[in-house]
Amino acid sequence: MSKILMLCGDFGEDYEVMVPFQALQAVGHTVHAVAPDKKAGDYVMTAIHDFEGQQTYSEKPGHRFTLNASFAEIDPARYDALVVPGGRAPEYLRMNARVIEITRHFLAADKPVASICHGAQLLAATGLIKGRRLSAYPACQVEVELAGAEYMGIAIDAAVTDGKLVTAPAWPAHPAWIGQFLAVLGTRISL
């Protein structure tokens, strides 16, 4: 089973942090959730984003998500894959040089990467998605295209796999996004 790194930050989308964290562990993967300037046992606050008919998503307070690894101790070479949740966290995580360095490691080494929603903001900031096909929350289309990638305007419950990069527009895509990521990881589930 894979050892997976998850890059978190305050006000990441609640479902996009908690659901993959739990689902990947449920099938046997090790997942280390980290955030800059935080250590194992610290928490980040999440936000619940919903689609209620307004021009964009609504935002409500989420949960305290407890991190299980220390950011300062992360060596990306020791991980097989990366998960980048969406929400507001990627907006400021992309300003952290160490976060960019970690994300670049996974993309440059062609390791499996799963990104959802606003996670594309972090991917775009690496400069390493040119020529790739990916999805994201529709408001991120401009950033994806400015980074030289092809934005895939797919249904909100769909996902796109381009090589080892799996992306989706938002949490309604969890079945497709997590399923495609498990396939890229080579995960076998037997009942």
JSON list of C-alpha atoms in Angstrom, two decimals:
[
{"chain": "A", "resi": 1, "resn": "MET", "atom": "CA", "xyz": [0.00, 0.00, 0.00]},
{"chain": "A", "resi": 2, "resn": "SER", "atom": "CA", "xyz": [1.07, 3.56, -0.65]},
{"chain": "A", "resi": 3, "resn": "LYS", "atom": "CA", "xyz": [2.33, 6.21, 1.71]},
{"chain": "A", "resi": 4, "resn": "ILE", "atom": "CA", "xyz": [0.42, 9.38, 0.80]},
{"chain": "A", "resi": 5, "resn": "LEU", "atom": "CA", "xyz": [1.04, 12.99, 1.74]},
{"chain": "A", "resi": 6, "resn": "MET", "atom": "CA", "xyz": [-1.92, 15.38, 2.07]},
{"chain": "A", "resi": 7, "resn": "LEU", "atom": "CA", "xyz": [-1.23, 19.13, 2.02]},
{"chain": "A", "resi": 8, "resn": "CYS", "atom": "CA", "xyz": [-3.72, 20.92, 4.25]},
{"chain": "A", "resi": 9, "resn": "GLY", "atom": "CA", "xyz": [-4.33, 24.44, 5.50]},
{"chain": "A", "resi": 10, "resn": "ASP", "atom": "CA", "xyz": [-6.94, 26.43, 7.37]},
{"chain": "A", "resi": 11, "resn": "PHE", "atom": "CA", "xyz": [-10.27, 26.63, 5.59]},
{"chain": "A", "resi": 12, "resn": "GLY", "atom": "CA", "xyz": [-9.63, 23.78, 3.23]},
{"chain": "A", "resi": 13, "resn": "GLU", "atom": "CA", "xyz": [-12.99, 22.37, 2.16]},
{"chain": "A", "resi": 14, "resn": "ASP", "atom": "CA", "xyz": [-14.23, 20.03, 4.89]},
{"chain": "A", "resi": 15, "resn": "TYR", "atom": "CA", "xyz": [-15.34, 17.11, 2.69]},
{"chain": "A", "resi": 16, "resn": "GLU", "atom": "CA", "xyz": [-12.29, 17.45, 0.44]},
{"chain": "A", "resi": 17, "resn": "VAL", "atom": "CA", "xyz": [-10.01, 17.05, 3.44]},
{"chain": "A", "resi": 18, "resn": "MET", "atom": "CA", "xyz": [-11.87, 14.51, 5.58]},
{"chain": "A", "resi": 19, "resn": "VAL", "atom": "CA", "xyz": [-13.36, 12.16, 2.99]},
{"chain": "A", "resi": 20, "resn": "PRO", "atom": "CA", "xyz": [-10.16, 11.28, 1.07]},
{"chain": "A", "resi": 21, "resn": "PHE", "atom": "CA", "xyz": [-8.15, 11.19, 4.31]},
{"chain": "A", "resi": 22, "resn": "GLN", "atom": "CA", "xyz": [-10.52, 8.57, 5.73]},
{"chain": "A", "resi": 23, "resn": "ALA", "atom": "CA", "xyz": [-11.27, 6.70, 2.49]},
{"chain": "A", "resi": 24, "resn": "LEU", "atom": "CA", "xyz": [-7.62, 6.20, 1.57]},
{"chain": "A", "resi": 25, "resn": "GLN", "atom": "CA", "xyz": [-6.87, 4.89, 5.06]},
{"chain": "A", "resi": 26, "resn": "ALA", "atom": "CA", "xyz": [-9.92, 2.63, 4.96]},
{"chain": "A", "resi": 27, "resn": "VAL", "atom": "CA", "xyz": [-8.45, 0.71, 2.01]},
{"chain": "A", "resi": 28, "resn": "GLY", "atom": "CA", "xyz": [-5.05, 0.36, 3.66]},
{"chain": "A", "resi": 29, "resn": "HIS", "atom": "CA", "xyz": [-3.00, 3.37, 2.58]},
{"chain": "A", "resi": 30, "resn": "THR", "atom": "CA", "xyz": [-1.00, 5.44, 5.05]},
{"chain": "A", "resi": 31, "resn": "VAL", "atom": "CA", "xyz": [-1.98, 9.12, 4.83]},
{"chain": "A", "resi": 32, "resn": "HIS", "atom": "CA", "xyz": [0.01, 11.89, 6.51]},
{"chain": "A", "resi": 33, "resn": "ALA", "atom": "CA", "xyz": [-1.89, 15.18, 6.73]},
{"chain": "A", "resi": 34, "resn": "VAL", "atom": "CA", "xyz": [0.34, 18.22, 7.20]},
{"chain": "A", "resi": 35, "resn": "ALA", "atom": "CA", "xyz": [0.10, 22.02, 7.17]},
{"chain": "A", "resi": 36, "resn": "PRO", "atom": "CA", "xyz": [2.82, 24.66, 7.20]},
{"chain": "A", "resi": 37, "resn": "ASP", "atom": "CA", "xyz": [4.00, 25.73, 10.64]},
{"chain": "A", "resi": 38, "resn": "LYS", "atom": "CA", "xyz": [2.02, 22.93, 12.31]},
{"chain": "A", "resi": 39, "resn": "LYS", "atom": "CA", "xyz": [3.00, 19.64, 13.88]},
{"chain": "A", "resi": 40, "resn": "ALA", "atom": "CA", "xyz": [1.26, 16.32, 14.49]},
{"chain": "A", "resi": 41, "resn": "GLY", "atom": "CA", "xyz": [-1.62, 16.86, 16.91]},
{"chain": "A", "resi": 42, "resn": "ASP", "atom": "CA", "xyz": [-2.26, 20.46, 15.80]},
{"chain": "A", "resi": 43, "resn": "TYR", "atom": "CA", "xyz": [-5.38, 21.15, 13.78]},
{"chain": "A", "resi": 44, "resn": "VAL", "atom": "CA", "xyz": [-6.59, 23.20, 10.85]},
{"chain": "A", "resi": 45, "resn": "MET", "atom": "CA", "xyz": [-10.09, 24.62, 10.61]},
{"chain": "A", "resi": 46, "resn": "THR", "atom": "CA", "xyz": [-12.12, 23.47, 7.64]},
{"chain": "A", "resi": 47, "resn": "ALA", "atom": "CA", "xyz": [-14.95, 25.20, 5.80]},
{"chain": "A", "resi": 48, "resn": "ILE", "atom": "CA", "xyz": [-18.07, 23.61, 4.40]},
{"chain": "A", "resi": 49, "resn": "HIS", "atom": "CA", "xyz": [-18.79, 24.76, 0.86]},
{"chain": "A", "resi": 50, "resn": "ASP", "atom": "CA", "xyz": [-22.19, 24.10, -0.62]},
{"chain": "A", "resi": 51, "resn": "PHE", "atom": "CA", "xyz": [-24.03, 24.79, -3.84]},
{"chain": "A", "resi": 52, "resn": "GLU", "atom": "CA", "xyz": [-27.30, 26.52, -2.93]},
{"chain": "A", "resi": 53, "resn": "GLY", "atom": "CA", "xyz": [-28.23, 28.41, -6.09]},
{"chain": "A", "resi": 54, "resn": "GLN", "atom": "CA", "xyz": [-26.10, 31.54, -5.68]},
{"chain": "A", "resi": 55, "resn": "GLN", "atom": "CA", "xyz": [-23.48, 32.64, -8.20]},
{"chain": "A", "resi": 56, "resn": "THR", "atom": "CA", "xyz": [-20.80, 30.76, -6.28]},
{"chain": "A", "resi": 57, "resn": "TYR", "atom": "CA", "xyz": [-20.63, 28.32, -3.40]},
{"chain": "A", "resi": 58, "resn": "SER", "atom": "CA", "xyz": [-21.67, 29.28, 0.12]},
{"chain": "A", "resi": 59, "resn": "GLU", "atom": "CA", "xyz": [-19.26, 28.87, 3.02]},
{"chain": "A", "resi": 60, "resn": "LYS", "atom": "CA", "xyz": [-19.97, 27.75, 6.57]},
{"chain": "A", "resi": 61, "resn": "PRO", "atom": "CA", "xyz": [-17.72, 26.81, 9.49]},
{"chain": "A", "resi": 62, "resn": "GLY", "atom": "CA", "xyz": [-16.43, 23.25, 9.28]},
{"chain": "A", "resi": 63, "resn": "HIS", "atom": "CA", "xyz": [-14.55, 21.07, 11.73]},
{"chain": "A", "resi": 64, "resn": "ARG", "atom": "CA", "xyz": [-11.21, 21.02, 13.48]},
{"chain": "A", "resi": 65, "resn": "PHE", "atom": "CA", "xyz": [-9.18, 18.55, 11.43]},
{"chain": "A", "resi": 66, "resn": "THR", "atom": "CA", "xyz": [-6.30, 17.09, 13.41]},
{"chain": "A", "resi": 67, "resn": "LEU", "atom": "CA", "xyz": [-3.04, 16.74, 11.54]},
{"chain": "A", "resi": 68, "resn": "ASN", "atom": "CA", "xyz": [-1.13, 13.49, 12.04]},
{"chain": "A", "resi": 69, "resn": "ALA", "atom": "CA", "xyz": [2.37, 14.50, 10.87]},
{"chain": "A", "resi": 70, "resn": "SER", "atom": "CA", "xyz": [4.67, 17.50, 11.27]},
{"chain": "A", "resi": 71, "resn": "PHE", "atom": "CA", "xyz": [5.23, 19.74, 8.26]},
{"chain": "A", "resi": 72, "resn": "ALA", "atom": "CA", "xyz": [8.83, 20.57, 9.20]},
{"chain": "A", "resi": 73, "resn": "GLU", "atom": "CA", "xyz": [9.76, 16.86, 9.11]},
{"chain": "A", "resi": 74, "resn": "ILE", "atom": "CA", "xyz": [8.32, 16.08, 5.67]},
{"chain": "A", "resi": 75, "resn": "ASP", "atom": "CA", "xyz": [10.62, 14.52, 3.07]},
{"chain": "A", "resi": 76, "resn": "PRO", "atom": "CA", "xyz": [8.55, 14.19, -0.12]},
{"chain": "A", "resi": 77, "resn": "ALA", "atom": "CA", "xyz": [10.92, 11.50, -1.43]},
{"chain": "A", "resi": 78, "resn": "ARG", "atom": "CA", "xyz": [9.54, 9.18, 1.26]},
{"chain": "A", "resi": 79, "resn": "TYR", "atom": "CA", "xyz": [6.00, 9.42, -0.12]},
{"chain": "A", "resi": 80, "resn": "ASP", "atom": "CA", "xyz": [4.44, 7.60, -3.05]},
{"chain": "A", "resi": 81, "resn": "ALA", "atom": "CA", "xyz": [1.64, 10.06, -3.81]},
{"chain": "A", "resi": 82, "resn": "LEU", "atom": "CA", "xyz": [0.17, 13.48, -3.02]},
{"chain": "A", "resi": 83, "resn": "VAL", "atom": "CA", "xyz": [-3.37, 14.69, -2.29]},
{"chain": "A", "resi": 84, "resn": "VAL", "atom": "CA", "xyz": [-4.24, 18.38, -2.61]},
{"chain": "A", "resi": 85, "resn": "PRO", "atom": "CA", "xyz": [-7.68, 19.20, -1.15]},
{"chain": "A", "resi": 86, "resn": "GLY", "atom": "CA", "xyz": [-9.53, 22.29, -2.31]},
{"chain": "A", "resi": 87, "resn": "GLY", "atom": "CA", "xyz": [-11.26, 25.08, -0.48]},
{"chain": "A", "resi": 88, "resn": "ARG", "atom": "CA", "xyz": [-9.54, 28.33, 0.42]},
{"chain": "A", "resi": 89, "resn": "ALA", "atom": "CA", "xyz": [-6.30, 26.74, 1.68]},
{"chain": "A", "resi": 90, "resn": "PRO", "atom": "CA", "xyz": [-4.61, 26.39, -1.75]},
{"chain": "A", "resi": 91, "resn": "GLU", "atom": "CA", "xyz": [-5.05, 30.14, -2.29]},
{"chain": "A", "resi": 92, "resn": "TYR", "atom": "CA", "xyz": [-2.43, 30.90, 0.37]},
{"chain": "A", "resi": 93, "resn": "LEU", "atom": "CA", "xyz": [-0.53, 27.58, 0.43]},
{"chain": "A", "resi": 94, "resn": "ARG", "atom": "CA", "xyz": [0.71, 28.43, -3.07]},
{"chain": "A", "resi": 95, "resn": "MET", "atom": "CA", "xyz": [2.53, 31.40, -1.52]},
{"chain": "A", "resi": 96, "resn": "ASN", "atom": "CA", "xyz": [4.67, 29.08, 0.65]},
{"chain": "A", "resi": 97, "resn": "ALA", "atom": "CA", "xyz": [7.97, 28.19, -1.05]},
{"chain": "A", "resi": 98, "resn": "ARG", "atom": "CA", "xyz": [8.27, 24.85, 0.79]},
{"chain": "A", "resi": 99, "resn": "VAL", "atom": "CA", "xyz": [4.74, 23.82, -0.22]},
{"chain": "A", "resi": 100, "resn": "ILE", "atom": "CA", "xyz": [5.59, 24.62, -3.86]},
{"chain": "A", "resi": 101, "resn": "GLU", "atom": "CA", "xyz": [8.85, 22.64, -3.57]},
{"chain": "A", "resi": 102, "resn": "ILE", "atom": "CA", "xyz": [6.98, 19.63, -2.16]},
{"chain": "A", "resi": 103, "resn": "THR", "atom": "CA", "xyz": [4.29, 19.77, -4.84]},
{"chain": "A", "resi": 104, "resn": "ARG", "atom": "CA", "xyz": [6.88, 20.13, -7.60]},
{"chain": "A", "resi": 105, "resn": "HIS", "atom": "CA", "xyz": [8.64, 17.01, -6.31]},
{"chain": "A", "resi": 106, "resn": "PHE", "atom": "CA", "xyz": [5.56, 14.86, -6.94]},
{"chain": "A", "resi": 107, "resn": "LEU", "atom": "CA", "xyz": [4.80, 16.34, -10.36]},
{"chain": "A", "resi": 108, "resn": "ALA", "atom": "CA", "xyz": [8.42, 16.26, -11.57]},
{"chain": "A", "resi": 109, "resn": "ALA", "atom": "CA", "xyz": [8.90, 12.67, -10.35]},
{"chain": "A", "resi": 110, "resn": "ASP", "atom": "CA", "xyz": [5.63, 11.63, -12.08]},
{"chain": "A", "resi": 111, "resn": "LYS", "atom": "CA", "xyz": [4.19, 10.28, -8.84]},
{"chain": "A", "resi": 112, "resn": "PRO", "atom": "CA", "xyz": [0.41, 9.99, -8.43]},
{"chain": "A", "resi": 113, "resn": "VAL", "atom": "CA", "xyz": [-1.22, 13.33, -7.56]},
{"chain": "A", "resi": 114, "resn": "ALA", "atom": "CA", "xyz": [-4.90, 13.86, -6.74]},
{"chain": "A", "resi": 115, "resn": "SER", "atom": "CA", "xyz": [-6.16, 17.45, -6.70]},
{"chain": "A", "resi": 116, "resn": "ILE", "atom": "CA", "xyz": [-9.71, 18.66, -6.30]},
{"chain": "A", "resi": 117, "resn": "CYS", "atom": "CA", "xyz": [-11.50, 21.99, -6.58]},
{"chain": "A", "resi": 118, "resn": "HIS", "atom": "CA", "xyz": [-9.18, 24.93, -5.79]},
{"chain": "A", "resi": 119, "resn": "GLY", "atom": "CA", "xyz": [-6.22, 22.54, -5.44]},
{"chain": "A", "resi": 120, "resn": "ALA", "atom": "CA", "xyz": [-5.50, 23.50, -9.05]},
{"chain": "A", "resi": 121, "resn": "GLN", "atom": "CA", "xyz": [-4.29, 26.88, -7.76]},
{"chain": "A", "resi": 122, "resn": "LEU", "atom": "CA", "xyz": [-1.40, 25.10, -6.08]},
{"chain": "A", "resi": 123, "resn": "LEU", "atom": "CA", "xyz": [-0.70, 22.92, -9.12]},
{"chain": "A", "resi": 124, "resn": "ALA", "atom": "CA", "xyz": [-0.67, 25.99, -11.39]},
{"chain": "A", "resi": 125, "resn": "ALA", "atom": "CA", "xyz": [1.79, 27.77, -9.08]},
{"chain": "A", "resi": 126, "resn": "THR", "atom": "CA", "xyz": [4.37, 25.00, -9.61]},
{"chain": "A", "resi": 127, "resn": "GLY", "atom": "CA", "xyz": [4.81, 25.81, -13.29]},
{"chain": "A", "resi": 128, "resn": "LEU", "atom": "CA", "xyz": [4.66, 22.07, -14.04]},
{"chain": "A", "resi": 129, "resn": "ILE", "atom": "CA", "xyz": [1.19, 21.51, -15.47]},
{"chain": "A", "resi": 130, "resn": "LYS", "atom": "CA", "xyz": [1.79, 22.89, -18.96]},
{"chain": "A", "resi": 131, "resn": "GLY", "atom": "CA", "xyz": [0.28, 20.56, -21.55]},
{"chain": "A", "resi": 132, "resn": "ARG", "atom": "CA", "xyz": [-1.70, 18.58, -18.96]},
{"chain": "A", "resi": 133, "resn": "ARG", "atom": "CA", "xyz": [-5.47, 18.05, -18.94]},
{"chain": "A", "resi": 134, "resn": "LEU", "atom": "CA", "xyz": [-7.15, 18.77, -15.64]},
{"chain": "A", "resi": 135, "resn": "SER", "atom": "CA", "xyz": [-10.32, 19.84, -13.96]},
{"chain": "A", "resi": 136, "resn": "ALA", "atom": "CA", "xyz": [-10.90, 22.17, -11.04]},
{"chain": "A", "resi": 137, "resn": "TYR", "atom": "CA", "xyz": [-13.60, 24.35, -9.61]},
{"chain": "A", "resi": 138, "resn": "PRO", "atom": "CA", "xyz": [-14.80, 26.46, -12.58]},
{"chain": "A", "resi": 139, "resn": "ALA", "atom": "CA", "xyz": [-13.51, 29.69, -10.99]},
{"chain": "A", "resi": 140, "resn": "CYS", "atom": "CA", "xyz": [-9.97, 28.25, -11.35]},
{"chain": "A", "resi": 141, "resn": "GLN", "atom": "CA", "xyz": [-10.22, 27.79, -15.13]},
{"chain": "A", "resi": 142, "resn": "VAL", "atom": "CA", "xyz": [-8.29, 31.00, -15.84]},
{"chain": "A", "resi": 143, "resn": "GLU", "atom": "CA", "xyz": [-5.37, 29.97, -13.60]},
{"chain": "A", "resi": 144, "resn": "VAL", "atom": "CA", "xyz": [-5.26, 26.49, -15.12]},
{"chain": "A", "resi": 145, "resn": "GLU", "atom": "CA", "xyz": [-5.17, 27.91, -18.65]},
{"chain": "A", "resi": 146, "resn": "LEU", "atom": "CA", "xyz": [-2.61, 30.62, -17.78]},
{"chain": "A", "resi": 147, "resn": "ALA", "atom": "CA", "xyz": [-0.39, 27.80, -16.49]},
{"chain": "A", "resi": 148, "resn": "GLY", "atom": "CA", "xyz": [-0.57, 26.21, -19.96]},
{"chain": "A", "resi": 149, "resn": "ALA", "atom": "CA", "xyz": [-2.87, 23.33, -19.07]},
{"chain": "A", "resi": 150, "resn": "GLU", "atom": "CA", "xyz": [-6.13, 22.37, -20.74]},
{"chain": "A", "resi": 151, "resn": "TYR", "atom": "CA", "xyz": [-9.08, 23.01, -18.44]},
{"chain": "A", "resi": 152, "resn": "MET", "atom": "CA", "xyz": [-11.64, 20.22, -18.64]},
{"chain": "A", "resi": 153, "resn": "GLY", "atom": "CA", "xyz": [-15.12, 21.62, -18.01]},
{"chain": "A", "resi": 154, "resn": "ILE", "atom": "CA", "xyz": [-16.67, 18.37, -16.82]},
{"chain": "A", "resi": 155, "resn": "ALA", "atom": "CA", "xyz": [-19.74, 17.63, -14.70]},
{"chain": "A", "resi": 156, "resn": "ILE", "atom": "CA", "xyz": [-19.37, 18.48, -11.02]},
{"chain": "A", "resi": 157, "resn": "ASP", "atom": "CA", "xyz": [-19.56, 14.77, -10.14]},
{"chain": "A", "resi": 158, "resn": "ALA", "atom": "CA", "xyz": [-16.92, 13.66, -12.68]},
{"chain": "A", "resi": 159, "resn": "ALA", "atom": "CA", "xyz": [-13.12, 13.42, -12.61]},
{"chain": "A", "resi": 160, "resn": "VAL", "atom": "CA", "xyz": [-10.26, 13.46, -15.14]},
{"chain": "A", "resi": 161, "resn": "THR", "atom": "CA", "xyz": [-7.13, 11.31, -15.16]},
{"chain": "A", "resi": 162, "resn": "ASP", "atom": "CA", "xyz": [-4.13, 12.50, -17.18]},
{"chain": "A", "resi": 163, "resn": "GLY", "atom": "CA", "xyz": [-1.31, 10.04, -16.64]},
{"chain": "A", "resi": 164, "resn": "LYS", "atom": "CA", "xyz": [-0.87, 9.96, -12.86]},
{"chain": "A", "resi": 165, "resn": "LEU", "atom": "CA", "xyz": [-2.70, 13.25, -12.25]},
{"chain": "A", "resi": 166, "resn": "VAL", "atom": "CA", "xyz": [-6.31, 12.88, -11.10]},
{"chain": "A", "resi": 167, "resn": "THR", "atom": "CA", "xyz": [-8.44, 16.02, -10.79]},
{"chain": "A", "resi": 168, "resn": "ALA", "atom": "CA", "xyz": [-12.06, 16.93, -10.17]},
{"chain": "A", "resi": 169, "resn": "PRO", "atom": "CA", "xyz": [-14.17, 20.09, -9.84]},
{"chain": "A", "resi": 170, "resn": "ALA", "atom": "CA", "xyz": [-15.58, 19.66, -6.31]},
{"chain": "A", "resi": 171, "resn": "TRP", "atom": "CA", "xyz": [-16.60, 17.21, -3.59]},
{"chain": "A", "resi": 172, "resn": "PRO", "atom": "CA", "xyz": [-19.67, 15.83, -5.43]},
{"chain": "A", "resi": 173, "resn": "ALA", "atom": "CA", "xyz": [-17.04, 14.05, -7.59]},
{"chain": "A", "resi": 174, "resn": "HIS", "atom": "CA", "xyz": [-15.62, 12.01, -4.70]},
{"chain": "A", "resi": 175, "resn": "PRO", "atom": "CA", "xyz": [-16.77, 8.61, -6.05]},
{"chain": "A", "resi": 176, "resn": "ALA", "atom": "CA", "xyz": [-15.17, 9.28, -9.45]},
{"chain": "A", "resi": 177, "resn": "TRP", "atom": "CA", "xyz": [-12.12, 11.19, -8.14]},
{"chain": "A", "resi": 178, "resn": "ILE", "atom": "CA", "xyz": [-11.20, 8.79, -5.34]},
{"chain": "A", "resi": 179, "resn": "GLY", "atom": "CA", "xyz": [-11.99, 5.79, -7.58]},
{"chain": "A", "resi": 180, "resn": "GLN", "atom": "CA", "xyz": [-9.70, 7.05, -10.35]},
{"chain": "A", "resi": 181, "resn": "PHE", "atom": "CA", "xyz": [-6.96, 7.89, -7.84]},
{"chain": "A", "resi": 182, "resn": "LEU", "atom": "CA", "xyz": [-7.17, 4.38, -6.36]},
{"chain": "A", "resi": 183, "resn": "ALA", "atom": "CA", "xyz": [-6.77, 2.99, -9.89]},
{"chain": "A", "resi": 184, "resn": "VAL", "atom": "CA", "xyz": [-3.68, 5.16, -10.49]},
{"chain": "A", "resi": 185, "resn": "LEU", "atom": "CA", "xyz": [-2.28, 3.97, -7.15]},
{"chain": "A", "resi": 186, "resn": "GLY", "atom": "CA", "xyz": [-2.88, 0.36, -8.21]},
{"chain": "A", "resi": 187, "resn": "THR", "atom": "CA", "xyz": [-5.10, -0.24, -5.20]},
{"chain": "A", "resi": 188, "resn": "ARG", "atom": "CA", "xyz": [-6.88, -3.59, -5.22]},
{"chain": "A", "resi": 189, "resn": "ILE", "atom": "CA", "xyz": [-9.95, -3.97, -3.04]},
{"chain": "A", "resi": 190, "resn": "SER", "atom": "CA", "xyz": [-11.39, -7.41, -2.42]},
{"chain": "A", "resi": 191, "resn": "LEU", "atom": "CA", "xyz": [-14.57, -8.08, -0.51]}
]
